[in-house]
Amino acid sequence: MEKLREKVRKLLADGKVAGYVGYIFKDGHPLPHLFTKERLEEVDRAIVAPGDARYPLDKILERLAARYPEAAFAVQVRGCDERGLNELYKWGQLDPEKVVMVGVACPQDQADYCECPGPWASVIDYGEKCTPVTQSKRVARIDALAGDEAFKEWQAHFARCVKCYGCRDICPMCFCKECSLEHADLIGTGMVPPDTTFQLVRAIHMAGRCIDCGLCEENCPADIPLRVLYKKGNALVQALFDYDTGSPAAGPSPWKFLGDEATLETKPM
């Protein structure tokens, strides 16, 4: 932990960043916290939160960057958080020149739980590399079901939705100024559970954008296996467009450009 703290302490003391978005143990809980040079002594209490106490630090960073566009910030990142940063750079939501990563490698039990193919950041300031999980057993189980069985299973999951918007609100990749999930022409109102379209619209938006952090599923009060759904969506985008979501080497998102047959009359989404 001291290696991580020393890096943060130096970044703040040297004025390289205006703040560090990380975790602190407070009131009996690990909580997100903005560390600053003015309260440098707080860095001694900086921690790496356990896997069951994670927050969307990328999303917090987005809001800080929007409020202080000229400032640079450091942020604690796991492998999924770094994938999120890479996507946010591509979508123009963050400036990579104003972000400094403080990297964490997830332990093996966390990687196994998440079925994560990249459970560490490219810069590691805490932890050691573990064995990545290249195949998702949860997705494989769904793939093995017959079409009607899979349909019935997902219908049962979606029927538990209470339309709390928790999945959207915690997602670091939900940055649209207007949300389709609140558009009356797309999503019916006054129904709980909502029409199945609610979950499918969000699934389409997440395909090729989900960084597999799992926060949506962990935040869902109805225990809908959203991570499985979005893992499958990303797998389809990989197969169709050869696009590895969250990879800086993958180029722009396939949703960032129009095809060869686009015309001047075609309006971007």
CSV table of C-alpha atoms in Angstrom, one decimal:
chain,number,residue,atom,x,y,z
A,1,MET,CA,0.0,0.0,0.0
A,2,GLU,CA,2.9,2.4,0.8
A,3,LYS,CA,4.0,2.3,-2.9
A,4,LEU,CA,0.6,3.6,-3.9
A,5,ARG,CA,0.5,6.2,-1.2
A,6,GLU,CA,4.0,7.5,-2.0
A,7,LYS,CA,3.0,7.9,-5.7
A,8,VAL,CA,-0.1,9.8,-4.8
A,9,ARG,CA,1.7,11.9,-2.2
A,10,LYS,CA,4.4,12.9,-4.8
A,11,LEU,CA,1.9,13.7,-7.5
A,12,LEU,CA,0.0,16.1,-5.2
A,13,ALA,CA,3.0,17.6,-3.5
A,14,ASP,CA,4.7,18.4,-6.9
A,15,GLY,CA,1.5,19.9,-8.3
A,16,LYS,CA,1.3,17.3,-11.1
A,17,VAL,CA,-2.4,16.9,-10.3
A,18,ALA,CA,-5.1,18.9,-8.6
A,19,GLY,CA,-6.5,15.9,-6.8
A,20,TYR,CA,-6.5,12.1,-6.5
A,21,VAL,CA,-9.8,10.2,-6.8
A,22,GLY,CA,-9.3,7.1,-4.7
A,23,TYR,CA,-10.6,5.4,-1.5
A,24,ILE,CA,-10.5,6.2,2.2
A,25,PHE,CA,-11.8,4.2,5.2
A,26,LYS,CA,-14.4,6.4,6.9
A,27,ASP,CA,-17.2,5.7,9.3
A,28,GLY,CA,-16.6,2.0,9.1
A,29,HIS,CA,-16.7,1.9,5.3
A,30,PRO,CA,-14.3,2.2,2.4
A,31,LEU,CA,-15.6,5.3,0.5
A,32,PRO,CA,-14.5,7.3,-2.6
A,33,HIS,CA,-12.6,10.4,-1.7
A,34,LEU,CA,-10.9,13.3,-3.4
A,35,PHE,CA,-7.4,13.7,-1.9
A,36,THR,CA,-5.7,17.2,-2.4
A,37,LYS,CA,-2.5,18.9,-1.6
A,38,GLU,CA,-4.2,21.0,1.0
A,39,ARG,CA,-5.0,17.9,3.0
A,40,LEU,CA,-1.9,15.9,2.2
A,41,GLU,CA,-1.9,14.0,5.5
A,42,GLU,CA,-5.1,12.2,4.3
A,43,VAL,CA,-2.9,10.2,1.9
A,44,ASP,CA,-1.7,8.2,4.8
A,45,ARG,CA,-5.3,6.8,5.0
A,46,ALA,CA,-5.6,6.1,1.3
A,47,ILE,CA,-6.6,2.5,0.7
A,48,VAL,CA,-7.4,0.0,-2.1
A,49,ALA,CA,-11.1,-0.9,-1.5
A,50,PRO,CA,-12.0,-4.6,-1.4
A,51,GLY,CA,-13.8,-6.1,-4.4
A,52,ASP,CA,-17.2,-5.9,-2.7
A,53,ALA,CA,-16.9,-2.2,-2.0
A,54,ARG,CA,-16.3,-0.6,-5.4
A,55,TYR,CA,-17.6,2.7,-6.8
A,56,PRO,CA,-17.6,4.2,-10.3
A,57,LEU,CA,-14.4,6.3,-9.9
A,58,ASP,CA,-14.3,6.9,-13.7
A,59,LYS,CA,-17.7,8.5,-13.4
A,60,ILE,CA,-16.6,10.7,-10.5
A,61,LEU,CA,-13.6,11.7,-12.5
A,62,GLU,CA,-15.8,12.7,-15.5
A,63,ARG,CA,-17.8,15.1,-13.3
A,64,LEU,CA,-14.6,16.6,-11.8
A,65,ALA,CA,-13.2,17.1,-15.2
A,66,ALA,CA,-16.3,18.8,-16.5
A,67,ARG,CA,-16.3,21.1,-13.5
A,68,TYR,CA,-12.5,21.8,-13.7
A,69,PRO,CA,-11.6,21.4,-17.3
A,70,GLU,CA,-8.1,22.9,-17.0
A,71,ALA,CA,-7.1,20.6,-14.1
A,72,ALA,CA,-5.4,17.3,-14.2
A,73,PHE,CA,-6.4,14.5,-11.8
A,74,ALA,CA,-5.1,11.1,-10.7
A,75,VAL,CA,-7.5,8.2,-10.3
A,76,GLN,CA,-7.2,4.7,-8.9
A,77,VAL,CA,-7.9,2.2,-11.6
A,78,ARG,CA,-8.3,-1.6,-11.8
A,79,GLY,CA,-8.3,-3.3,-15.2
A,80,CYS,CA,-11.9,-2.5,-15.8
A,81,ASP,CA,-11.5,1.1,-14.8
A,82,GLU,CA,-8.7,1.6,-17.3
A,83,ARG,CA,-10.8,0.1,-20.0
A,84,GLY,CA,-13.4,2.7,-19.0
A,85,LEU,CA,-10.9,5.5,-19.3
A,86,ASN,CA,-9.9,4.3,-22.8
A,87,GLU,CA,-13.5,4.3,-24.0
A,88,LEU,CA,-14.1,7.7,-22.4
A,89,TYR,CA,-11.1,9.1,-24.2
A,90,LYS,CA,-12.4,7.8,-27.5
A,91,TRP,CA,-15.8,9.4,-26.9
A,92,GLY,CA,-14.3,12.7,-25.9
A,93,GLN,CA,-15.5,12.6,-22.4
A,94,LEU,CA,-12.0,12.9,-20.8
A,95,ASP,CA,-8.7,14.2,-22.0
A,96,PRO,CA,-5.9,11.6,-21.6
A,97,GLU,CA,-3.4,14.3,-21.1
A,98,LYS,CA,-5.1,15.3,-17.9
A,99,VAL,CA,-5.5,11.9,-16.3
A,100,VAL,CA,-2.8,10.1,-14.3
A,101,MET,CA,-3.5,6.5,-13.4
A,102,VAL,CA,-2.7,4.9,-10.1
A,103,GLY,CA,-3.0,1.2,-11.0
A,104,VAL,CA,-4.2,-1.8,-9.0
A,105,ALA,CA,-4.0,-5.5,-9.9
A,106,CYS,CA,-7.1,-7.5,-8.7
A,107,PRO,CA,-6.5,-10.6,-6.6
A,108,GLN,CA,-7.3,-14.0,-8.1
A,109,ASP,CA,-10.5,-14.4,-6.3
A,110,GLN,CA,-11.8,-11.1,-7.6
A,111,ALA,CA,-10.7,-12.0,-11.2
A,112,ASP,CA,-12.5,-15.4,-10.9
A,113,TYR,CA,-15.7,-13.8,-9.5
A,114,CYS,CA,-15.8,-11.2,-12.3
A,115,GLU,CA,-14.6,-13.7,-15.0
A,116,CYS,CA,-12.3,-10.9,-16.0
A,117,PRO,CA,-9.9,-11.3,-19.0
A,118,GLY,CA,-7.9,-8.2,-17.9
A,119,PRO,CA,-7.8,-8.0,-14.1
A,120,TRP,CA,-5.0,-5.5,-13.8
A,121,ALA,CA,-4.1,-2.0,-15.0
A,122,SER,CA,-1.2,-1.4,-17.4
A,123,VAL,CA,0.5,0.5,-14.5
A,124,ILE,CA,0.5,-1.5,-11.3
A,125,ASP,CA,1.1,0.4,-8.0
A,126,TYR,CA,-0.6,-2.1,-5.8
A,127,GLY,CA,-0.9,-5.9,-6.1
A,128,GLU,CA,0.4,-8.5,-8.5
A,129,LYS,CA,-0.8,-9.9,-11.8
A,130,CYS,CA,-3.0,-13.0,-11.4
A,131,THR,CA,-4.4,-15.4,-14.0
A,132,PRO,CA,-6.9,-13.8,-16.3
A,133,VAL,CA,-10.2,-15.6,-17.1
A,134,THR,CA,-10.6,-15.9,-20.8
A,135,GLN,CA,-13.9,-17.7,-21.0
A,136,SER,CA,-17.1,-16.8,-19.1
A,137,LYS,CA,-18.9,-19.9,-17.7
A,138,ARG,CA,-22.0,-17.7,-17.1
A,139,VAL,CA,-22.2,-16.7,-20.8
A,140,ALA,CA,-21.4,-20.3,-21.9
A,141,ARG,CA,-24.3,-21.6,-19.8
A,142,ILE,CA,-26.7,-19.2,-21.6
A,143,ASP,CA,-25.3,-20.0,-25.0
A,144,ALA,CA,-25.9,-23.7,-24.3
A,145,LEU,CA,-29.7,-23.2,-23.8
A,146,ALA,CA,-32.2,-23.7,-26.6
A,147,GLY,CA,-33.6,-20.5,-28.0
A,148,ASP,CA,-37.0,-20.7,-26.2
A,149,GLU,CA,-35.3,-21.7,-22.9
A,150,ALA,CA,-33.0,-18.7,-23.1
A,151,PHE,CA,-35.9,-16.4,-24.0
A,152,LYS,CA,-38.0,-17.6,-21.0
A,153,GLU,CA,-35.1,-17.2,-18.7
A,154,TRP,CA,-34.4,-13.6,-19.7
A,155,GLN,CA,-38.1,-12.8,-19.6
A,156,ALA,CA,-38.2,-14.0,-16.0
A,157,HIS,CA,-35.2,-11.9,-15.2
A,158,PHE,CA,-36.6,-8.8,-16.8
A,159,ALA,CA,-39.9,-9.3,-15.1
A,160,ARG,CA,-38.2,-8.5,-11.8
A,161,CYS,CA,-37.0,-5.0,-12.9
A,162,VAL,CA,-38.4,-2.1,-10.9
A,163,LYS,CA,-37.1,0.5,-13.2
A,164,CYS,CA,-35.0,2.2,-10.6
A,165,TYR,CA,-32.4,3.3,-13.1
A,166,GLY,CA,-29.7,2.0,-10.8
A,167,CYS,CA,-27.9,0.2,-13.6
A,168,ARG,CA,-27.7,3.4,-15.6
A,169,ASP,CA,-26.9,5.8,-12.8
A,170,ILE,CA,-23.9,3.8,-11.6
A,171,CYS,CA,-22.5,3.0,-15.0
A,172,PRO,CA,-19.3,4.9,-15.8
A,173,MET,CA,-20.1,4.5,-19.5
A,174,CYS,CA,-23.5,6.2,-19.3
A,175,PHE,CA,-22.7,9.8,-20.2
A,176,CYS,CA,-25.4,10.7,-22.7
A,177,LYS,CA,-27.0,14.1,-22.0
A,178,GLU,CA,-30.4,12.7,-22.9
A,179,CYS,CA,-31.2,9.1,-22.0
A,180,SER,CA,-33.2,6.9,-24.3
A,181,LEU,CA,-34.5,5.1,-21.3
A,182,GLU,CA,-36.5,8.2,-20.3
A,183,HIS,CA,-37.9,8.8,-23.8
A,184,ALA,CA,-41.6,8.3,-23.7
A,185,ASP,CA,-41.7,7.3,-27.4
A,186,LEU,CA,-39.3,4.4,-26.8
A,187,ILE,CA,-40.0,3.3,-23.2
A,188,GLY,CA,-43.5,3.1,-21.8
A,189,THR,CA,-44.3,4.8,-18.5
A,190,GLY,CA,-46.4,3.8,-15.5
A,191,MET,CA,-45.5,0.1,-15.6
A,192,VAL,CA,-43.6,-2.0,-13.1
A,193,PRO,CA,-42.0,-4.1,-14.3
A,194,PRO,CA,-41.4,-2.0,-17.4
A,195,ASP,CA,-41.8,-3.4,-20.9
A,196,THR,CA,-38.9,-5.7,-21.9
A,197,THR,CA,-37.8,-3.0,-24.3
A,198,PHE,CA,-36.3,-1.1,-21.3
A,199,GLN,CA,-33.6,-3.7,-20.7
A,200,LEU,CA,-33.0,-4.4,-24.4
A,201,VAL,CA,-32.6,-0.7,-25.2
A,202,ARG,CA,-29.9,-0.4,-22.6
A,203,ALA,CA,-28.3,-3.7,-23.7
A,204,ILE,CA,-27.9,-2.3,-27.2
A,205,HIS,CA,-26.4,0.9,-25.9
A,206,MET,CA,-23.9,-1.1,-23.8
A,207,ALA,CA,-22.7,-3.4,-26.7
A,208,GLY,CA,-19.2,-2.3,-27.5
A,209,ARG,CA,-19.2,0.2,-24.7
A,210,CYS,CA,-19.5,-1.9,-21.5
A,211,ILE,CA,-16.1,-2.2,-19.8
A,212,ASP,CA,-17.3,-5.2,-17.7
A,213,CYS,CA,-16.9,-3.6,-14.3
A,214,GLY,CA,-20.0,-5.3,-13.0
A,215,LEU,CA,-21.3,-2.4,-11.0
A,216,CYS,CA,-24.7,-2.5,-12.7
A,217,GLU,CA,-25.3,-6.1,-11.6
A,218,GLU,CA,-24.0,-5.4,-8.1
A,219,ASN,CA,-26.3,-2.3,-7.8
A,220,CYS,CA,-29.4,-4.0,-9.1
A,221,PRO,CA,-31.9,-4.6,-6.3
A,222,ALA,CA,-33.7,-7.3,-8.4
A,223,ASP,CA,-30.5,-9.4,-9.0
A,224,ILE,CA,-30.8,-9.3,-12.8
A,225,PRO,CA,-27.7,-10.9,-14.3
A,226,LEU,CA,-26.9,-7.8,-16.3
A,227,ARG,CA,-23.2,-8.6,-16.5
A,228,VAL,CA,-24.0,-11.8,-18.5
A,229,LEU,CA,-26.2,-9.8,-20.9
A,230,TYR,CA,-23.5,-7.2,-21.5
A,231,LYS,CA,-20.7,-9.7,-21.8
A,232,LYS,CA,-22.7,-11.4,-24.5
A,233,GLY,CA,-23.2,-8.0,-26.2
A,234,ASN,CA,-19.5,-7.3,-26.2
A,235,ALA,CA,-18.8,-10.7,-27.6
A,236,LEU,CA,-21.1,-10.1,-30.5
A,237,VAL,CA,-19.4,-6.7,-31.2
A,238,GLN,CA,-16.0,-8.5,-31.1
A,239,ALA,CA,-17.2,-11.1,-33.6
A,240,LEU,CA,-18.9,-8.7,-35.9
A,241,PHE,CA,-16.5,-5.8,-35.9
A,242,ASP,CA,-13.3,-7.2,-34.4
A,243,TYR,CA,-13.6,-4.5,-31.8
A,244,ASP,CA,-12.1,-5.1,-28.3
A,245,THR,CA,-14.0,-2.8,-26.0
A,246,GLY,CA,-11.7,-0.8,-23.8
A,247,SER,CA,-8.5,-1.5,-25.7
A,248,PRO,CA,-6.5,1.6,-26.7
A,249,ALA,CA,-5.2,-0.4,-29.7
A,250,ALA,CA,-8.7,-1.2,-31.0
A,251,GLY,CA,-9.2,2.1,-32.7
A,252,PRO,CA,-12.4,4.1,-32.6
A,253,SER,CA,-15.6,2.4,-31.5
A,254,PRO,CA,-17.7,1.0,-34.4
A,255,TRP,CA,-20.5,3.3,-33.3
A,256,LYS,CA,-18.3,6.3,-33.8
A,257,PHE,CA,-18.3,6.3,-37.6
A,258,LEU,CA,-20.7,5.6,-40.4
A,259,GLY,CA,-20.3,2.9,-43.0
A,260,ASP,CA,-19.2,3.2,-46.7
A,261,GLU,CA,-22.8,3.6,-47.8
A,262,ALA,CA,-23.5,6.6,-45.6
A,263,THR,CA,-24.9,9.6,-47.4
A,264,LEU,CA,-25.0,13.3,-46.6
A,265,GLU,CA,-28.7,12.9,-45.5
A,266,THR,CA,-27.7,10.2,-42.9
A,267,LYS,CA,-27.8,11.7,-39.4
A,268,PRO,CA,-25.4,10.3,-36.8
A,269,MET,CA,-27.0,8.8,-33.7
